[in-house]
Amino acid sequence: MKQAVLFCILLLSIVLPVKAQRAIGNWQTHLSYHNPTRCESAGHRLFILANGGLYSYDQEDNSLQTYSKAAPLSDTDIYFIGWQPEYSTLVIVYTNANIDLLTGDEDVYNLPEFKNKTSLTAKQVNHICFLHERAYLSTASGILEINLKKKEISNFYNFGCNVAACEATNTQLTAATERGLYSGQLGDNLLDMNSWTKLDDDTSEFLAQHPDVPFKAEVPEGMTPDSPLQNWSYWIGFADEKLLIAGGGHIADRLLRTGTVMTYADGHWDSFQEEGISQQTGQAYLDINCVAQDPQDETHHFAASAGEGIYEFKDGKFTNWYSMHNSPLETALPGYEAEQNYVRINGLIYDSENNLWMVNSEARHAVHVLKNNGEWKSFEFPEASSASNFGRTIIDRRGWLWATSSRIESGGLFCLNYNGTIDDESDDQHRFLTRFTNQDGTLLDQRAVYCIAEDREGTIWIGTNKGPLVLGNPSRFFDDDFRCTQVKVARNDGTNLADYLLENETVNAIAIDGGNRKWIGTESSGLYLLSKDGTETIEHFTEDNSPLLSNSITSLAIHPRTGEVFIGTSKGLVSYQSDATEGASSFEEGQVRAYPNPVRPEYSGPITVTGMMYDSNVKIVTVAGHLVYQGTSIGGQFVWNGCDSRGRRVPSGVYMVLASNQEGKEGIVTKIVVIR
């Protein structure tokens, strides 16, 4: 048997090369490490704080290492760092006043007490000084003392005002506060403010001698981890296997972020041109809120702005600009002095004929098309001309255009059926629905609509300020008696009562995975993974129980091949390796693969089989044909825990994976080698 197993290992290594894919359940943080603000020298290493992220540079071997909430830190969005060489400790302070002590490469000790101190509201750290095992942090309300040896917070000296800097000697502590310069003897009870002596009203001389110098060493040029340019992910979406990111946006008002378009493919980050665009257009280059890639040319893109029209790029370089001055795009404030800054375009999307559609907020012509021949077509819809915050769009399987409107007092959902004829409007259907009626006939309150997605059965899900709504029969949207569905979730408390799904949550983003499950991103409660019909919560990720950077989710996108879920948050981008992938259209020889394969003795994680058809029936059997385990793939992916149906780890051997589609008409076989 051992020789047979070894032969199969050799055979697998020859015929089944598997493209690297991360383990199911694995998180990855995609933080920006550009724009460094602090650098601490730690022997031959430099710790560098950039855009709220932390990395180190080893000057001996030129290696880089990043640190994040995914591993090994306990929080995100770092504000301050300081290095103590005697105890080889990096003090890390986050913007929310959480504190980590990093020793070595991965040992982290979290000190959350200062963050959790509710009696204080001003906690910003201004300066840090060290004395032996003590670290003294000057904050916006006093001095925080940390014992690095015991790895605990020792004291907090509450001055009730801002402390800009402090100095510690073996006998006393001196503090420069906004009320003057104070000193206290370390042997006294410094928790009592009466123990402090005022030395001077003027702190300028002391501060000149104790500056907080952000850079104690220079960051070597080019020594920056491959990372996004900014921690902005207002909109994200995939074009084939390339992730596109728009960093700006338009919520209630402009975000006023520098125009930013970033891409991520094959593990590498890149960004489009930013410098020089405003000089060419004469307008500020700001608030890019979505990106569309030309289906016929992966190097050709359009990017929409929340106020200045759309920009065209070739190979990431700016080539053209379309606004109210040279195109049919319209301003929301005609005649206003700054009317050119209110050309609010969003929802760029290509149809199957390679025509580029877009929505124009608060404009007479709410929808425009840049046709594949370079000509423009504009549509006038009186019911939608005053709609604010037109945003997300989809073109469904019927070819209908849907667009969301997210202003609460006037929000809703727009749909256009142009019957496949852009220039012939005689057979068009269009409707802007601002009030929804649910399945029970209840007229719902006015709702803002933030996002939209079509699932694998043609059902449309929309996210509102009061939870998701489901359009189970979207082809009836133009009917006067059209109704949506509010998913009811049983309470399971013996009352036979149910609650509407997430009815108190603002839903910013919805994505459908390969298993037709729904990923729901909320404004303040993190990320949900729901069953196909939404009645079961499979996962609920928050910043407290996962590496999620923030409970405020701004955008979602799922890698079309691997099923990796990319999650835009208010603090940056993370991704999670889901257990669902897109189902294949048929079983093809060589496309069904298992990993890891072989399964070696030290491995105890899940074994994944990819390349299957949607919801395949799967059986794991021995070479003798004995059934070991069976189940159903999630989309095109099946996960086996390496155990039999009784939960016992299977012994060494070769195991056959038998898969068939839901009708049982197609089947495939692949092998998994297990070594114990």
XYZ file of C-alpha atoms in Angstrom:
676
model
C 0.000 0.000 0.000
C 2.808 2.426 0.871
C 4.391 1.958 -2.550
C 1.002 2.517 -4.227
C 0.501 5.722 -2.278
C 3.961 6.976 -3.210
C 3.311 6.164 -6.868
C 0.067 8.178 -6.776
C 1.905 11.110 -5.198
C 4.392 11.066 -8.083
C 1.568 10.785 -10.622
C -0.348 13.699 -9.079
C 2.735 15.903 -9.110
C 3.037 15.301 -12.847
C -0.540 15.618 -14.073
C -2.259 17.872 -11.560
C -0.400 21.154 -11.140
C -2.728 23.346 -9.067
C -2.649 27.113 -9.179
C -1.951 28.389 -5.664
C -5.091 29.181 -3.670
C -5.397 30.181 -0.057
C -6.995 27.910 2.515
C -10.719 28.229 3.156
C -11.432 30.549 6.067
C -8.156 32.420 5.610
C -8.180 36.222 5.857
C -5.835 38.618 4.088
C -5.475 42.319 4.798
C -4.811 44.656 1.862
C -3.637 47.820 3.588
C -1.813 50.722 2.017
C 1.829 51.129 3.059
C 2.472 54.308 1.116
C 2.919 57.824 2.551
C 5.039 57.007 5.651
C 4.570 59.267 8.673
C 6.769 57.643 11.342
C 9.875 55.500 11.312
C 11.381 53.852 14.407
C 14.880 52.341 14.308
C 15.150 48.945 16.019
C 18.698 47.759 15.466
C 19.032 46.581 11.885
C 15.263 46.893 11.399
C 13.097 49.895 10.736
C 9.453 49.948 11.819
C 7.502 52.200 9.468
C 4.019 53.618 9.952
C 2.302 54.541 6.671
C -1.365 55.276 5.955
C -2.266 53.742 9.301
C -0.479 50.481 8.432
C 2.724 49.042 9.889
C 5.613 47.298 8.183
C 9.273 46.660 8.881
C 12.350 46.809 6.685
C 15.393 44.682 7.472
C 18.512 46.613 6.453
C 20.657 43.480 6.452
C 18.719 41.342 3.979
C 16.408 44.017 2.456
C 13.315 42.003 3.447
C 9.943 43.541 4.190
C 7.343 42.334 6.672
C 3.824 43.658 7.095
C 1.738 43.605 10.259
C -2.045 43.723 10.343
C -5.125 42.620 12.213
C -5.116 39.389 10.208
C -1.725 38.613 11.822
C -0.494 39.377 14.391
C -2.001 42.698 15.564
C -5.228 43.071 17.522
C -6.635 46.168 15.780
C -6.292 48.421 12.761
C -5.689 52.058 11.809
C -2.497 52.833 13.743
C -1.884 56.392 14.864
C 1.403 56.258 16.785
C 4.419 53.973 17.321
C 7.421 54.131 19.625
C 10.400 51.771 20.103
C 11.999 50.840 23.452
C 15.329 49.062 22.782
C 15.976 47.804 26.333
C 12.870 45.626 26.255
C 12.810 45.254 22.457
C 9.228 46.442 22.416
C 7.297 48.469 19.874
C 4.436 50.400 21.437
C 1.571 50.615 18.938
C -1.297 53.030 19.515
C -4.431 52.893 17.353
C -6.734 55.782 16.528
C -9.379 54.322 18.843
C -6.818 54.403 21.729
C -6.301 50.635 21.748
C -2.671 49.678 22.479
C -0.505 46.740 21.415
C 2.984 45.824 22.588
C 4.903 44.030 19.815
C 7.949 42.019 20.860
C 9.817 39.920 18.335
C 8.037 39.401 15.037
C 4.709 38.005 16.182
C 4.299 38.261 19.960
C 1.605 40.835 20.661
C 0.191 41.880 24.025
C -3.011 43.857 23.844
C -3.791 46.568 26.419
C -7.397 47.672 25.726
C -8.062 49.381 29.058
C -7.282 52.903 27.861
C -9.582 52.463 24.849
C -12.333 51.166 27.104
C -12.001 53.979 29.653
C -15.406 55.614 29.174
C -14.716 58.507 31.543
C -12.275 59.913 28.992
C -13.200 61.246 25.575
C -9.879 62.805 24.506
C -7.295 60.037 24.077
C -5.054 61.084 21.197
C -1.375 60.313 21.790
C 1.030 63.205 21.166
C 4.393 61.961 22.416
C 6.102 59.017 24.083
C 9.156 58.752 26.317
C 10.773 55.791 28.047
C 12.490 55.217 31.371
C 13.733 51.671 31.879
C 10.635 49.437 31.848
C 8.251 52.399 31.856
C 6.655 54.043 28.826
C 4.969 57.413 29.333
C 2.429 58.390 26.679
C 1.417 62.047 26.553
C -2.230 62.172 25.519
C -4.974 64.711 24.950
C -6.108 64.384 28.564
C -3.110 63.248 30.607
C -0.156 60.846 30.853
C -0.568 57.112 30.441
C 2.075 54.946 32.138
C 2.781 51.449 30.774
C 4.987 48.821 32.435
C 6.717 47.090 29.528
C 8.172 44.370 31.766
C 4.791 43.372 33.172
C 3.042 44.314 29.935
C 0.301 46.225 31.644
C -1.004 49.755 32.109
C 0.264 50.997 35.467
C -1.315 54.431 35.913
C -3.071 57.277 34.220
C -2.334 60.800 35.427
C -5.431 62.746 34.487
C -4.585 66.401 33.881
C -7.951 67.083 32.309
C -6.217 68.870 29.449
C -3.869 68.209 26.558
C -0.334 67.045 27.372
C 1.956 67.740 24.419
C 5.079 65.968 25.729
C 6.724 64.674 28.878
C 10.160 63.742 30.193
C 11.015 61.061 32.754
C 14.110 60.843 34.931
C 14.916 58.529 37.818
C 13.328 60.973 40.232
C 10.680 63.012 38.483
C 8.230 63.353 35.618
C 7.843 66.645 33.764
C 4.769 67.389 31.623
C 4.139 70.163 29.107
C 0.387 70.786 29.205
C -1.819 73.418 27.640
C -2.040 74.983 31.112
C 1.701 75.149 31.617
C 4.764 73.128 32.611
C 4.358 70.745 35.586
C 6.637 68.346 37.448
C 6.013 65.555 39.921
C 8.258 63.384 42.053
C 8.008 59.722 41.076
C 7.917 58.679 44.732
C 4.793 60.767 45.343
C 1.179 59.913 44.623
C 0.983 61.468 41.191
C -2.581 60.264 40.739
C -3.397 63.194 43.016
C -3.029 66.330 40.887
C -2.097 68.261 44.036
C 1.204 66.357 44.004
C 2.232 68.156 40.809
C 4.075 71.459 40.906
C 3.625 74.112 38.237
C 7.009 75.263 36.962
C 6.065 77.754 34.263
C 3.148 79.024 32.200
C 5.282 78.851 29.073
C 6.077 75.387 27.657
C 7.753 76.477 24.427
C 11.337 75.986 25.622
C 10.566 72.508 26.980
C 8.798 71.490 23.781
C 11.701 72.758 21.693
C 13.990 70.415 23.643
C 11.555 67.462 23.399
C 10.108 67.468 19.897
C 8.122 64.524 18.647
C 10.190 63.773 15.556
C 8.169 61.517 13.234
C 11.266 60.167 11.486
C 14.183 58.944 13.551
C 15.554 57.297 10.402
C 14.797 57.730 6.753
C 12.785 55.140 4.836
C 14.897 53.737 1.972
C 13.512 54.641 -1.439
C 11.603 51.827 -3.064
C 11.319 49.859 0.163
C 7.520 49.843 0.304
C 5.412 46.665 0.326
C 3.332 46.015 -2.775
C 0.038 47.469 -1.615
C -2.894 49.697 -2.545
C -2.153 53.378 -2.989
C -4.847 54.361 -0.478
C -7.091 52.667 2.070
C -10.133 53.712 0.053
C -12.583 51.177 -1.361
C -15.853 53.015 -1.985
C -16.543 50.794 -5.018
C -14.931 47.498 -6.004
C -15.663 45.102 -8.832
C -14.068 42.376 -10.937
C -13.320 42.525 -14.655
C -12.409 38.902 -15.396
C -9.873 38.176 -12.623
C -8.766 41.790 -12.139
C -10.099 43.699 -9.151
C -10.934 47.331 -9.909
C -11.233 49.847 -7.074
C -12.618 53.379 -7.062
C -11.488 55.322 -4.032
C -13.764 58.353 -4.072
C -17.530 58.510 -4.040
C -20.625 60.486 -3.258
C -22.741 59.871 -0.177
C -24.808 62.758 1.190
C -22.100 65.065 -0.125
C -18.754 64.887 -1.882
C -15.995 62.959 -0.117
C -13.429 65.259 -1.745
C -10.864 62.497 -2.156
C -8.121 62.717 -4.747
C -9.172 60.825 -7.869
C -7.973 57.262 -7.291
C -8.318 54.102 -9.387
C -6.454 50.995 -8.226
C -6.173 47.465 -9.617
C -5.230 44.123 -8.084
C -4.401 41.050 -10.162
C -2.144 38.024 -9.636
C -1.153 39.354 -6.226
C 0.126 42.672 -7.583
C -1.201 46.195 -6.969
C -1.203 49.019 -9.486
C -2.918 52.387 -9.897
C -3.965 54.726 -12.688
C -2.446 58.112 -13.399
C -3.434 60.857 -10.971
C -0.838 63.583 -11.433
C -1.435 66.138 -14.165
C -5.075 65.342 -14.896
C -6.493 68.448 -13.239
C -3.977 70.590 -15.145
C -5.243 69.166 -18.434
C -8.945 69.489 -17.643
C -8.893 72.696 -15.640
C -11.015 70.969 -12.972
C -10.113 69.194 -9.778
C -9.674 65.432 -10.220
C -11.743 64.094 -7.316
C -14.150 61.426 -6.076
C -13.964 58.601 -8.603
C -16.935 56.413 -7.684
C -16.863 53.517 -10.176
C -14.786 52.039 -13.012
C -15.703 50.074 -16.148
C -13.300 47.967 -18.211
C -13.845 47.702 -21.952
C -14.949 44.090 -22.637
C -12.918 44.129 -25.867
C -9.759 45.737 -24.481
C -8.568 45.033 -20.929
C -6.253 48.068 -21.072
C -9.114 50.502 -21.779
C -11.170 51.931 -18.898
C -13.666 54.627 -18.005
C -13.963 56.123 -14.512
C -16.936 58.157 -13.268
C -16.667 61.147 -10.962
C -19.138 62.402 -8.365
C -18.982 65.874 -9.901
C -16.790 66.212 -12.973
C -18.139 63.691 -15.485
C -16.163 60.675 -16.702
C -12.483 60.063 -17.467
C -11.021 57.720 -20.072
C -7.778 55.767 -19.562
C -5.564 53.628 -21.753
C -2.916 51.474 -20.045
C -3.660 53.420 -16.873
C -2.866 56.752 -18.531
C -5.410 59.555 -18.846
C -6.553 60.060 -22.444
C -9.892 61.884 -22.433
C -12.455 63.682 -20.306
C -16.217 63.937 -20.872
C -18.220 66.601 -19.081
C -20.996 69.118 -19.701
C -18.729 71.064 -22.052
C -18.039 68.331 -24.618
C -20.724 65.654 -24.136
C -24.425 65.248 -23.298
C -23.602 64.832 -19.589
C -25.525 67.356 -17.479
C -24.955 69.353 -14.320
C -27.297 69.176 -11.347
C -27.049 72.966 -10.948
C -27.365 74.636 -14.365
C -26.522 78.325 -14.245
C -24.692 77.997 -10.943
C -21.234 79.563 -10.802
C -19.587 76.182 -10.203
C -22.007 74.159 -12.340
C -19.144 72.180 -13.878
C -18.473 70.599 -10.474
C -21.958 69.058 -10.241
C -21.882 66.693 -13.220
C -22.669 63.676 -11.056
C -22.078 60.461 -12.992
C -22.157 56.931 -11.584
C -23.065 53.340 -12.400
C -20.792 52.763 -15.399
C -21.666 49.411 -16.946
C -21.261 47.727 -20.343
C -24.096 45.792 -21.953
C -23.703 42.656 -24.084
C -23.221 44.804 -27.209
C -20.331 46.755 -25.621
C -22.333 49.954 -25.128
C -21.349 51.898 -22.004
C -24.298 52.940 -19.810
C -24.266 55.456 -16.972
C -26.643 57.383 -14.690
C -26.664 61.178 -14.244
C -28.019 62.456 -10.905
C -30.505 65.328 -10.723
C -30.471 65.843 -14.471
C -33.110 66.133 -17.157
C -31.550 63.153 -18.905
C -30.955 60.634 -16.122
C -29.432 57.919 -18.318
C -26.759 58.205 -21.014
C -25.138 55.644 -23.288
C -21.782 55.931 -25.011
C -22.445 53.511 -27.850
C -19.880 51.123 -29.263
C -19.543 53.348 -32.353
C -18.556 56.369 -30.233
C -21.941 58.113 -30.497
C -23.965 59.270 -27.479
C -27.594 58.542 -26.661
C -29.447 60.269 -23.791
C -32.740 59.243 -22.188
C -35.226 61.563 -20.522
C -37.359 60.116 -17.736
C -39.486 62.756 -15.955
C -40.043 60.540 -12.922
C -36.261 60.218 -12.377
C -35.010 63.668 -13.330
C -34.884 64.902 -9.728
C -33.542 61.688 -8.218
C -30.526 62.234 -5.981
C -27.533 59.980 -5.556
C -28.073 57.673 -8.502
C -25.463 55.019 -7.893
C -25.149 51.264 -8.343
C -26.356 49.669 -11.574
C -26.800 46.190 -13.004
C -27.952 44.873 -16.368
C -29.959 41.754 -15.609
C -30.308 38.548 -17.620
C -33.174 40.132 -19.594
C -30.964 43.039 -20.590
C -32.836 45.506 -18.358
C -30.952 48.356 -16.712
C -31.497 48.840 -12.958
C -30.182 51.768 -10.914
C -30.344 52.630 -7.210
C -31.048 56.028 -5.651
C -29.768 56.469 -2.111
C -31.136 59.782 -0.832
C -33.502 58.758 1.990
C -36.195 61.365 1.340
C -36.302 60.676 -2.407
C -34.566 57.329 -2.873
C -35.811 54.324 -4.739
C -35.163 51.923 -7.594
C -35.183 52.711 -11.318
C -35.573 50.204 -14.142
C -35.382 50.600 -17.921
C -36.377 47.944 -20.437
C -35.225 49.353 -23.755
C -36.041 46.104 -25.562
C -32.534 45.861 -26.999
C -32.994 48.928 -29.201
C -31.143 51.924 -27.841
C -32.290 54.388 -30.509
C -35.920 53.263 -30.705
C -37.681 54.524 -27.583
C -41.191 53.699 -28.777
C -41.206 50.277 -27.098
C -39.331 51.254 -23.931
C -40.628 50.608 -20.416
C -39.311 52.569 -17.462
C -40.258 53.117 -13.850
C -38.782 54.818 -10.793
C -40.307 53.159 -7.727
C -39.950 55.198 -4.545
C -42.299 53.245 -2.258
C -42.339 49.473 -1.968
C -45.218 47.186 -0.992
C -44.208 43.909 0.655
C -45.684 40.435 0.232
C -48.295 41.091 2.922
C -49.610 44.186 1.160
C -47.941 46.611 3.574
C -46.766 49.894 2.076
C -43.258 50.374 3.438
C -41.742 53.611 4.660
C -39.715 55.700 2.244
C -36.379 53.973 1.775
C -32.993 54.786 0.360
C -31.606 52.074 -1.938
C -27.831 51.644 -1.709
C -27.007 48.485 -3.652
C -28.395 45.856 -5.990
C -27.480 42.330 -7.131
C -29.094 39.625 -9.265
C -28.725 36.081 -7.961
C -28.300 32.862 -9.926
C -32.036 32.252 -10.144
C -32.827 35.702 -11.554
C -34.053 37.102 -8.250
C -32.942 40.670 -7.530
C -31.812 41.741 -4.053
C -31.556 45.385 -3.055
C -30.051 46.907 0.088
C -31.889 49.741 1.825
C -31.565 51.792 4.988
C -33.947 49.305 6.614
C -32.580 45.981 5.502
C -32.671 44.018 2.234
C -35.674 43.674 -0.059
C -36.117 40.818 -2.518
C -37.642 41.156 -5.987
C -38.680 37.561 -6.575
C -40.403 38.269 -9.899
C -38.581 41.291 -11.351
C -40.247 40.865 -14.749
C -43.416 42.291 -13.121
C -41.665 45.453 -11.913
C -43.679 47.640 -14.309
C -47.021 46.323 -13.011
C -49.022 48.594 -10.718
C -49.496 45.778 -8.192
C -45.801 44.843 -8.066
C -44.687 43.605 -4.647
C -41.318 42.923 -3.077
C -40.508 40.420 -0.352
C -39.147 41.121 3.099
C -37.462 37.909 4.203
C -38.938 36.636 7.457
C -36.617 34.895 9.898
C -38.210 32.664 12.523
C -37.383 33.545 16.109
C -37.152 29.858 17.130
C -38.464 30.698 20.604
C -41.647 28.672 20.458
C -43.839 31.660 19.567
C -44.153 30.966 15.815
C -43.220 34.616 15.325
C -40.695 35.947 12.855
C -38.699 39.143 12.299
C -37.832 40.806 9.022
C -34.252 40.121 7.971
C -31.877 42.869 9.182
C -34.760 45.360 9.216
C -32.851 47.763 11.481
C -29.656 47.673 9.430
C -28.452 49.869 6.586
C -27.280 47.543 3.808
C -24.484 49.122 1.743
C -23.373 46.148 -0.343
C -24.662 42.772 -1.562
C -22.703 40.078 -3.409
C -23.819 36.646 -4.626
C -21.329 33.784 -4.350
C -20.987 30.624 -6.438
C -23.395 28.788 -4.149
C -26.060 31.493 -4.632
C -25.571 32.567 -1.029
C -25.877 36.234 -0.134
C -23.066 38.305 1.356
C -24.555 41.367 3.046
C -22.376 44.333 4.050
C -23.922 46.707 6.582
C -23.174 50.250 7.662
C -22.477 49.432 11.315
C -22.893 45.700 12.039
C -20.255 44.082 9.886
C -20.666 41.360 7.267
C -23.281 38.613 7.012
C -23.224 35.429 4.944
C -26.787 34.214 4.400
C -28.278 31.082 2.889
C -29.719 31.173 -0.628
C -33.129 32.392 0.560
C -31.723 34.589 3.329
C -33.494 32.782 6.157
C -30.312 31.362 7.724
C -27.247 33.261 8.893
C -24.224 31.106 8.084
C -21.592 33.615 9.250
C -21.617 37.028 10.902
C -18.194 38.670 10.829
C -17.473 41.755 12.919
C -14.344 43.654 13.896
C -14.546 41.917 17.297
C -14.699 38.285 16.132
C -12.612 38.420 12.936
C -9.827 40.341 11.155
C -12.513 42.584 9.627
C -11.075 46.103 9.804
C -14.357 47.877 10.511
C -18.027 47.103 11.016
C -18.790 49.698 8.347
C -18.801 47.856 5.007
C -18.695 50.003 1.878
C -18.360 47.478 -0.961
C -18.148 43.768 -1.822
C -16.820 41.764 -4.770
C -16.154 38.039 -5.246
C -13.311 36.622 -7.337
C -14.970 34.744 -10.208
C -12.614 31.750 -10.077
C -11.425 31.330 -6.494
C -14.498 32.595 -4.633
C -12.344 34.919 -2.520
C -14.578 37.625 -1.051
C -13.094 41.134 -1.137
C -14.547 43.433 1.487
C -14.223 47.190 1.338
C -14.535 48.835 4.750
C -14.282 52.355 6.081
C -10.711 51.540 7.166
C -9.454 49.642 4.148
C -9.731 46.402 2.200
C -9.633 42.804 3.440
C -10.454 39.490 1.797
C -11.802 36.175 3.018
C -11.365 32.822 1.296
C -14.884 31.461 1.052
C -15.838 27.828 0.515
C -17.937 28.627 -2.577
C -16.841 29.091 -6.192
C -18.628 29.512 -9.493
C -20.001 26.266 -10.833
C -18.567 25.006 -14.102
C -20.877 24.646 -17.109
C -19.845 21.000 -17.440
C -17.391 18.517 -16.018
C -14.177 18.733 -17.970
C -11.240 16.382 -17.653
C -8.372 18.042 -15.830
C -10.498 20.867 -14.409
C -11.653 19.039 -11.263
C -8.794 19.260 -8.809
C -8.178 18.727 -5.115
C -5.837 20.573 -2.786
C -3.807 19.997 -0.803
C -2.965 16.830 -2.652
C -1.302 14.801 -1.324
C -2.607 15.415 2.208
C 0.502 15.121 4.373
C 0.618 14.029 8.053
C 1.120 17.536 9.417
C -1.947 18.938 7.620
C -5.224 19.069 9.553
C -7.277 21.627 7.609
C -10.019 21.193 5.015
C -9.449 19.388 1.725
C -10.978 21.302 -1.174
C -12.163 19.990 -4.539
C -12.771 22.621 -7.221
C -14.002 22.738 -10.820
C -17.382 21.082 -10.286
C -20.758 21.961 -11.692
C -23.207 23.989 -9.617
C -24.358 22.061 -6.507
C -22.788 18.758 -7.564
C -23.494 15.563 -5.655
C -20.159 14.306 -4.316
C -19.051 10.976 -2.861
C -15.638 10.114 -1.398
C -14.895 6.391 -1.727
C -11.936 4.091 -1.229
C -10.287 2.380 -4.207
C -12.363 -0.653 -3.235
C -15.532 1.386 -3.663
C -16.504 1.763 0.020
C -18.303 5.025 0.767
C -16.364 7.265 3.159
C -18.144 10.607 2.936
C -20.759 12.360 0.814
C -22.311 15.789 0.399
C -23.099 18.612 -2.019
C -20.717 21.172 -3.465
C -21.262 24.851 -2.704
C -21.437 26.216 -6.200
C -18.471 24.556 -7.889
C -16.459 23.705 -4.774
C -16.634 20.828 -2.301
C -14.939 20.745 1.087
C -14.013 17.553 2.910
C -12.588 17.506 6.436
C -10.587 14.327 5.841
C -12.867 12.274 8.081
C -15.443 9.567 7.485
C -19.164 9.947 8.173
C -18.548 9.168 11.860
C -15.988 11.938 12.232
C -12.926 9.648 12.315
C -9.807 10.662 10.381
C -9.347 8.396 7.401
C -6.172 6.294 7.216
C -3.459 6.565 4.585
C -4.615 5.648 1.146
C -5.943 6.762 -2.201
C -9.498 8.103 -2.192
C -11.706 8.607 -5.216
C -13.896 11.682 -5.636
C -17.066 10.841 -7.567
C -19.178 13.796 -8.639
C -22.342 14.184 -10.673
C -24.640 17.045 -11.523
C -28.069 17.485 -9.917
C -29.697 15.251 -12.522
C -27.009 12.605 -12.088
C -26.302 12.635 -15.823
C -22.665 13.717 -15.748
C -19.873 12.431 -13.580
C -16.184 12.882 -12.973
C -13.480 11.153 -10.989
C -10.398 12.595 -9.360
C -8.072 11.194 -6.717
C -6.897 12.381 -3.295
C -3.852 10.828 -1.638
C -3.816 10.834 2.167
C -0.612 10.144 4.116
C -0.821 9.641 7.884
